[in-house]
């Protein structure tokens, strides 16, 4: 079959590589001069910063993405994070880090609760796996069952880091599906070479299996006849195909074709899927600021949700002897037009988190609208099917259930491949 793919982000490249090795004729159209979308590196004074992701794969080499990469023979090494995460807790029961702090591991986390709450936590850990909560936000669930301010703050910091949302915006059911996947697949990993290590390996598979990638080539139209996708128009030229896969999310895909009939249920789903926004602050340091390769969650910051230091895994992501530290903060929709103020609060937070350390802020990046953290925030994904036959959507606007970030992208791609094979 001939398959056209719009966008060379992770979802587009995963689809193209998987289909190319099965012998399909694959053509990818990418409007930018680079491949990888929000999952590749930006070289800056010897630091491998990124176009989006924090060089982390949520379930490491054993999750959906790691498994798919292995299945298609992508040459990527994913190093497990040990510890997966530490939580920075203020000293002396304070509400911020000004008078000191200590870092505790995820496993020790419950030890700071009252005896009664510790007991409740261990019962909840078992019962929620069997009977996941429904129709309640993660925030309300925690307030209802644990009533510990630090648990609420930590859940918020986890949701901010992992989903760029507050725990108010995450359905408890989705949060518990994510925890279930942590049990099922294991914890985070860092790909050697950062995000580019993954997407370049996919480009290599596509090319060596006869696939074509057109860079600097924007798709302006999806050709639709008799409610069926027949190809795309890119840089003014028609390219016919049996199937079109779009990697640009449902709303932007919807803008690229005329449809004779309006599918109201689909239009409503598109309108309800909200992208999540965030800010990333990249720091350079001569000495490690964190000292491990896992996530440092910072629940007592005003804005920063978490921080990582990927050079503890791959020193080549920074110039020799330097460390690359990346901090993430979620941005609420109502604050998108106040990004500079949000960045300033994030920078103040970092001064409290690293009070005695020297570092340089090398880049601040904000993500929203067409270049968001997530095209469909967790729990609001639309799936891979569109009202047009032979037109599918992959990527983080069409993630598989419970699939966090790029794991969800991989699940959505696998689902799409299964549909195409039927
Ligand atoms: P995208 O990256 O959205 O790529 C789509 C491509 O389509 C782009 O290259 C674009 O240029 C191209 N395109 C758009 N329109 C057209 C057109 N008309 N014609 C041709 N081409 C077009 N995930 C993790 O798993 N771990 C992390 O640590 C992590 N951290 C993150 C931190 C931040 C700050 C951000 C922003 C994201 C993070 N993510 C993380 C999420 C992850 O980066 C994304 O989920 C993933 O990269 C999305 O890939 P995608 O397949 O949706 O493609």
XYZ file of C-alpha atoms and ligand atoms in Angstrom:
475
model
C 0.000 0.000 0.000
C 1.024 3.613 -0.507
C 0.820 5.607 2.728
C 1.323 9.364 3.128
C 2.184 10.715 6.562
C 1.736 14.355 7.588
C 4.424 15.400 10.100
C 7.727 13.844 11.149
C 7.142 13.985 14.912
C 7.541 10.860 17.024
C 4.099 9.473 16.053
C 4.655 10.068 12.330
C 8.140 8.539 12.386
C 7.047 5.502 14.468
C 4.184 4.853 12.027
C 6.409 5.358 8.965
C 9.183 3.077 10.291
C 6.733 0.312 11.293
C 4.963 0.428 7.907
C 8.181 0.710 5.867
C 9.633 -2.475 7.371
C 6.378 -4.259 6.495
C 7.045 -3.367 2.849
C 4.606 -0.468 2.430
C 5.520 2.519 0.279
C 5.841 5.362 2.781
C 6.229 9.117 2.225
C 6.516 11.563 5.139
C 5.897 15.316 4.704
C 7.422 17.628 7.314
C 7.036 21.389 7.182
C 10.171 22.127 9.243
C 13.775 21.698 8.084
C 14.246 19.077 10.875
C 12.623 15.755 11.793
C 11.484 14.755 15.292
C 8.924 17.492 16.087
C 8.839 17.991 19.870
C 11.117 14.985 20.397
C 14.511 16.011 19.093
C 17.551 17.982 20.224
C 18.545 21.611 19.760
C 22.302 22.071 19.926
C 23.219 25.146 21.965
C 26.851 25.915 22.878
C 27.574 22.190 23.197
C 24.394 21.426 25.220
C 21.796 19.114 23.672
C 18.636 20.955 24.675
C 15.355 19.817 23.169
C 12.437 20.989 21.043
C 10.077 19.706 23.748
C 10.579 16.594 25.835
C 12.903 16.408 28.836
C 14.916 13.519 27.303
C 12.877 11.044 29.359
C 10.787 7.994 28.429
C 8.115 7.386 31.098
C 8.392 3.559 31.216
C 11.980 3.219 30.006
C 12.968 0.289 27.815
C 10.141 -1.966 29.062
C 7.148 0.263 28.251
C 5.085 0.530 25.052
C 7.606 2.821 23.309
C 10.643 0.744 24.349
C 8.892 -2.437 23.183
C 7.861 -0.925 19.844
C 11.380 0.424 19.222
C 12.808 -3.036 19.931
C 10.220 -4.729 17.685
C 11.130 -2.586 14.674
C 14.871 -2.884 15.353
C 15.550 0.752 16.292
C 19.064 1.138 17.585
C 18.287 3.002 20.846
C 19.734 2.390 24.313
C 17.378 3.442 27.122
C 19.029 3.646 30.559
C 16.756 3.127 33.624
C 16.468 6.008 36.108
C 17.646 5.011 39.574
C 15.979 6.225 41.677
C 12.908 6.783 39.517
C 12.044 9.865 41.571
C 12.988 11.729 44.760
C 10.700 14.195 46.513
C 12.117 17.381 48.026
C 10.481 17.988 51.439
C 10.970 21.210 53.458
C 12.790 20.973 56.809
C 10.915 21.349 60.103
C 7.435 21.030 58.618
C 7.768 24.370 56.787
C 5.738 25.238 53.719
C 8.677 26.188 51.471
C 12.367 25.390 51.011
C 13.744 28.647 52.497
C 14.922 27.116 55.774
C 16.227 23.843 54.322
C 14.980 20.539 52.935
C 15.636 16.849 52.536
C 15.063 14.501 49.606
C 13.114 11.315 50.200
C 12.496 8.512 47.735
C 9.075 7.627 46.357
C 9.110 4.394 48.416
C 9.734 6.243 51.683
C 7.088 8.813 50.880
C 4.330 7.457 53.148
C 6.661 7.506 56.175
C 6.036 11.220 56.815
C 2.252 10.727 57.208
C 0.403 10.166 60.483
C 0.056 6.522 61.597
C -3.630 6.554 60.626
C -2.940 7.938 57.137
C -0.084 5.463 56.624
C -2.492 2.641 57.362
C -5.119 4.139 55.052
C -2.486 4.571 52.299
C -1.447 0.919 52.412
C -5.096 -0.216 52.230
C -5.802 2.252 49.389
C -2.770 1.020 47.442
C -4.398 -2.400 47.301
C -8.085 -1.488 46.929
C -7.651 1.170 44.212
C -5.844 -1.345 41.994
C -8.896 -3.593 42.192
C -11.578 -0.878 42.180
C -10.191 2.244 40.463
C -12.092 5.404 41.471
C -14.524 6.862 38.928
C -16.099 10.293 38.287
C -13.865 12.236 40.642
C -10.783 14.407 40.057
C -7.439 13.209 41.435
C -7.364 16.277 43.713
C -10.788 15.563 45.220
C -9.956 11.891 45.617
C -6.813 12.727 47.634
C -8.611 15.302 49.768
C -11.419 12.823 50.415
C -9.288 9.817 51.349
C -5.959 11.132 52.669
C -6.550 14.655 53.877
C -2.758 15.324 53.956
C -1.687 18.616 52.442
C 1.712 17.178 51.457
C 0.000 14.334 49.531
C -2.078 16.882 47.617
C 1.035 18.971 46.841
C 3.042 15.917 45.738
C 0.218 14.667 43.505
C 0.057 18.134 41.984
C 3.777 18.194 41.360
C 3.648 14.698 39.788
C 0.740 15.683 37.497
C 2.545 18.931 36.596
C 5.762 17.093 35.714
C 4.212 14.120 33.923
C 1.154 15.693 32.269
C 1.610 19.474 32.602
C -1.724 19.617 34.423
C -2.828 20.203 37.999
C -4.298 17.248 39.877
C -7.617 19.110 39.683
C -7.590 18.616 35.896
C -6.745 14.906 35.969
C -9.566 12.380 36.455
C -8.618 10.025 39.337
C -9.315 7.118 36.990
C -6.638 8.356 34.554
C -4.141 8.945 37.416
C -4.646 5.382 38.667
C -4.313 3.989 35.130
C -0.917 5.759 35.002
C 0.111 4.226 38.373
C -1.092 0.822 37.152
C 1.144 1.235 34.101
C 4.079 2.034 36.423
C 3.499 -1.346 38.131
C 2.986 -3.064 34.753
C 5.852 -1.570 32.735
C 8.283 -0.116 35.258
C 9.686 3.369 35.675
C 11.399 6.051 33.690
C 14.435 5.801 31.427
C 16.707 8.143 29.497
C 17.580 7.435 25.856
C 21.286 7.767 25.082
C 21.668 10.766 22.780
C 18.487 12.271 24.257
C 15.265 12.593 22.228
C 17.249 12.792 18.965
C 18.740 9.356 19.714
C 15.206 7.940 19.315
C 13.903 9.951 16.353
C 17.164 9.674 14.354
C 17.061 5.877 14.766
C 13.519 5.911 13.281
C 14.609 8.113 10.358
C 17.379 5.592 9.676
C 14.875 2.686 9.570
C 12.505 4.595 7.255
C 15.268 5.498 4.791
C 16.936 2.074 4.794
C 13.557 0.483 3.995
C 12.886 2.707 0.992
C 10.702 5.324 2.750
C 10.976 8.979 1.726
C 11.015 11.969 4.098
C 10.384 15.403 2.557
C 11.563 18.184 4.886
C 10.518 21.838 4.383
C 7.307 20.459 2.852
C 4.024 21.622 4.348
C 0.808 19.746 3.654
C -1.875 22.309 2.811
C -4.712 19.918 1.941
C -5.866 16.349 2.428
C -7.483 15.094 -0.793
C -10.876 13.585 0.109
C -13.274 11.961 -2.401
C -16.431 10.025 -1.485
C -15.584 10.561 2.210
C -12.285 8.706 1.734
C -8.743 10.126 2.004
C -6.941 9.797 -1.338
C -3.686 11.690 -0.699
C -2.282 15.104 0.199
C -1.295 18.353 -1.440
C 2.163 19.430 -0.271
C 4.031 22.480 -1.571
C 1.327 22.761 -4.241
C 1.862 19.194 -5.582
C -0.639 16.323 -5.392
C 0.595 13.044 -3.848
C -1.974 10.235 -4.069
C -2.033 7.357 -1.574
C -4.264 4.579 -0.231
C -4.044 5.841 3.354
C -3.190 9.165 5.028
C -1.846 9.265 8.597
C -1.723 12.657 10.269
C 0.695 13.448 13.099
C -0.603 16.974 13.726
C -3.555 16.327 16.056
C -7.282 16.156 15.241
C -8.118 19.912 15.067
C -5.283 20.791 12.636
C -6.049 17.647 10.596
C -9.721 18.652 10.459
C -8.696 22.058 9.034
C -7.011 20.346 6.062
C -10.047 18.814 4.374
C -13.561 19.656 3.183
C -16.174 17.221 4.336
C -19.589 16.867 2.724
C -21.214 15.852 6.017
C -20.460 17.194 9.480
C -19.988 14.593 12.220
C -21.275 16.529 15.239
C -20.014 14.030 17.837
C -16.482 14.238 16.380
C -16.572 18.062 16.181
C -17.652 18.188 19.841
C -14.801 15.882 20.894
C -12.311 18.089 19.025
C -13.634 21.182 20.780
C -13.384 19.497 24.194
C -9.794 18.225 23.855
C -7.635 20.914 25.414
C -3.863 21.045 24.838
C -1.707 21.383 27.969
C 0.835 24.195 28.265
C 4.170 24.414 30.080
C 7.524 26.103 30.558
C 10.940 24.467 30.522
C 13.977 26.160 32.084
C 17.397 24.772 31.076
C 20.333 25.255 33.447
C 24.059 24.630 32.991
C 26.215 23.743 36.009
C 29.838 22.778 36.607
C 28.873 20.380 39.413
C 25.781 18.134 39.636
C 22.796 19.981 41.156
C 20.771 16.788 41.710
C 23.385 14.017 41.547
C 21.128 11.206 40.236
C 19.381 10.433 36.952
C 15.786 10.289 38.238
C 13.221 13.043 38.639
C 13.402 15.463 41.557
C 9.799 16.388 42.363
C 9.473 19.791 44.039
C 5.961 19.915 45.561
C 6.676 22.974 47.702
C 7.722 25.250 44.814
C 5.247 27.857 43.697
C 5.578 26.835 40.020
C 8.386 24.318 39.289
C 6.945 20.783 39.356
C 10.117 18.796 38.896
C 13.698 18.803 37.656
C 16.045 16.301 36.013
C 19.767 16.092 35.308
C 20.161 13.879 32.255
C 23.950 14.265 32.072
C 24.162 11.782 34.982
C 23.165 9.200 32.327
C 24.591 10.654 29.128
C 27.437 13.125 29.759
C 27.539 13.837 25.995
C 24.364 15.915 26.341
C 26.589 18.734 27.694
C 30.139 19.937 27.044
C 32.818 17.998 28.900
C 32.625 18.521 32.682
C 29.261 20.364 32.541
C 25.781 19.279 33.595
C 22.456 19.879 31.877
C 19.575 20.392 34.317
C 16.000 20.878 33.079
C 13.092 22.153 35.168
C 9.460 21.880 34.114
C 6.413 23.852 35.235
C 2.866 23.468 33.992
C 1.002 26.585 32.884
C -2.708 26.985 33.482
C -4.771 28.204 30.505
C -5.588 31.479 32.308
C -1.840 32.240 32.647
C -0.851 31.729 28.997
C -0.827 35.470 28.363
C 1.361 36.026 31.470
C 4.237 33.740 30.465
C 7.011 36.149 31.435
C 5.637 36.458 34.974
C 5.301 32.668 35.158
C 8.931 32.215 34.053
C 10.084 34.759 36.663
C 8.299 32.822 39.450
C 9.898 29.603 38.149
C 13.352 31.218 38.270
C 12.737 32.369 41.866
C 11.687 28.807 42.754
C 14.980 27.475 41.373
C 16.937 29.849 43.627
C 15.182 28.253 46.618
C 15.664 24.702 45.365
C 19.387 25.263 44.682
C 20.315 27.932 47.292
C 24.047 27.265 47.493
C 24.770 26.097 43.970
C 26.204 27.955 41.017
C 24.371 27.580 37.725
C 23.621 29.510 34.584
C 20.161 29.757 33.002
C 20.843 28.921 29.356
C 17.337 28.842 27.904
C 13.697 29.252 28.882
C 11.072 27.764 26.526
C 7.289 28.001 26.622
C 4.894 25.522 25.016
C 1.248 26.153 24.129
C -1.288 26.224 21.249
C 0.303 24.664 18.122
C 3.481 23.564 19.987
C 2.080 22.451 23.361
C 3.280 19.951 25.962
C 0.406 17.649 24.996
C -2.081 18.163 22.142
C -4.823 16.434 24.150
C -4.419 16.530 27.898
C -4.538 13.083 29.518
C -8.041 11.723 29.725
C -9.269 13.832 26.773
C -7.713 11.903 23.863
C -9.931 11.378 20.838
C -8.498 8.128 19.473
C -6.973 7.432 16.063
C -10.036 7.235 13.824
C -11.544 10.226 11.967
C -14.928 10.557 10.205
C -13.016 10.222 6.887
C -12.244 6.668 5.746
C -8.525 5.840 5.441
C -7.529 8.976 7.384
C -5.998 8.336 10.825
C -4.436 10.577 13.474
C -1.415 9.585 15.594
C 0.690 11.491 18.121
C -0.075 13.030 21.476
C -3.508 14.224 20.375
C -4.472 10.579 19.840
C -2.786 8.631 22.638
C -3.756 5.142 23.781
C -5.592 4.795 27.135
C -3.509 5.464 30.250
C -0.473 6.024 28.024
C 1.520 8.846 29.478
C 3.270 11.156 26.955
C 5.391 9.236 24.411
C 4.131 5.905 25.766
C 0.638 7.051 24.777
C 1.988 8.059 21.352
C 3.397 4.521 20.895
C 0.092 2.914 22.030
C -1.855 5.087 19.580
C 0.502 4.166 16.724
C 0.138 0.437 17.519
C -3.638 0.816 17.585
C -3.572 2.576 14.181
C -1.359 -0.139 12.666
C -3.810 -2.786 13.923
C -6.761 -0.943 12.327
C -4.915 -0.594 9.003
C -4.096 -4.336 8.979
C -7.746 -5.369 9.467
P 4.840 16.360 17.139
O 6.069 16.537 17.919
O 3.656 17.180 17.439
O 5.226 16.518 15.589
C 4.325 16.925 14.598
C 5.151 17.358 13.384
O 4.262 17.751 12.339
C 6.030 18.570 13.665
O 7.357 18.286 13.313
C 5.421 19.687 12.808
O 6.391 20.580 12.313
C 4.801 18.881 11.683
N 3.691 19.548 10.979
C 2.696 20.289 11.540
N 1.835 20.697 10.587
C 2.297 20.212 9.409
C 1.837 20.289 8.062
N 0.705 20.933 7.736
N 2.571 19.689 7.085
C 3.719 19.006 7.389
N 4.194 18.912 8.653
C 3.486 19.495 9.650
N 7.174 13.263 26.653
C 7.858 12.265 27.277
O 7.541 11.102 27.069
N 8.874 12.528 28.127
C 9.221 13.794 28.446
O 10.199 13.997 29.173
C 8.461 14.845 27.914
N 8.690 16.118 28.295
C 8.077 17.126 27.643
C 8.409 18.441 27.977
C 7.916 19.484 27.232
C 8.275 20.882 27.610
C 7.088 19.222 26.101
C 6.633 20.329 25.207
C 6.699 17.933 25.794
C 7.183 16.873 26.565
N 6.833 15.564 26.299
C 7.467 14.540 26.942
C 5.797 15.245 25.306
C 6.419 14.769 23.972
O 7.419 15.662 23.574
C 5.323 14.718 22.937
O 4.252 13.914 23.413
C 5.756 14.103 21.605
O 6.998 14.595 21.187
C 4.672 14.429 20.591
O 4.947 13.812 19.374
P 3.880 13.798 18.215
O 3.954 12.455 17.579
O 2.541 14.233 18.689
O 4.470 14.791 17.135
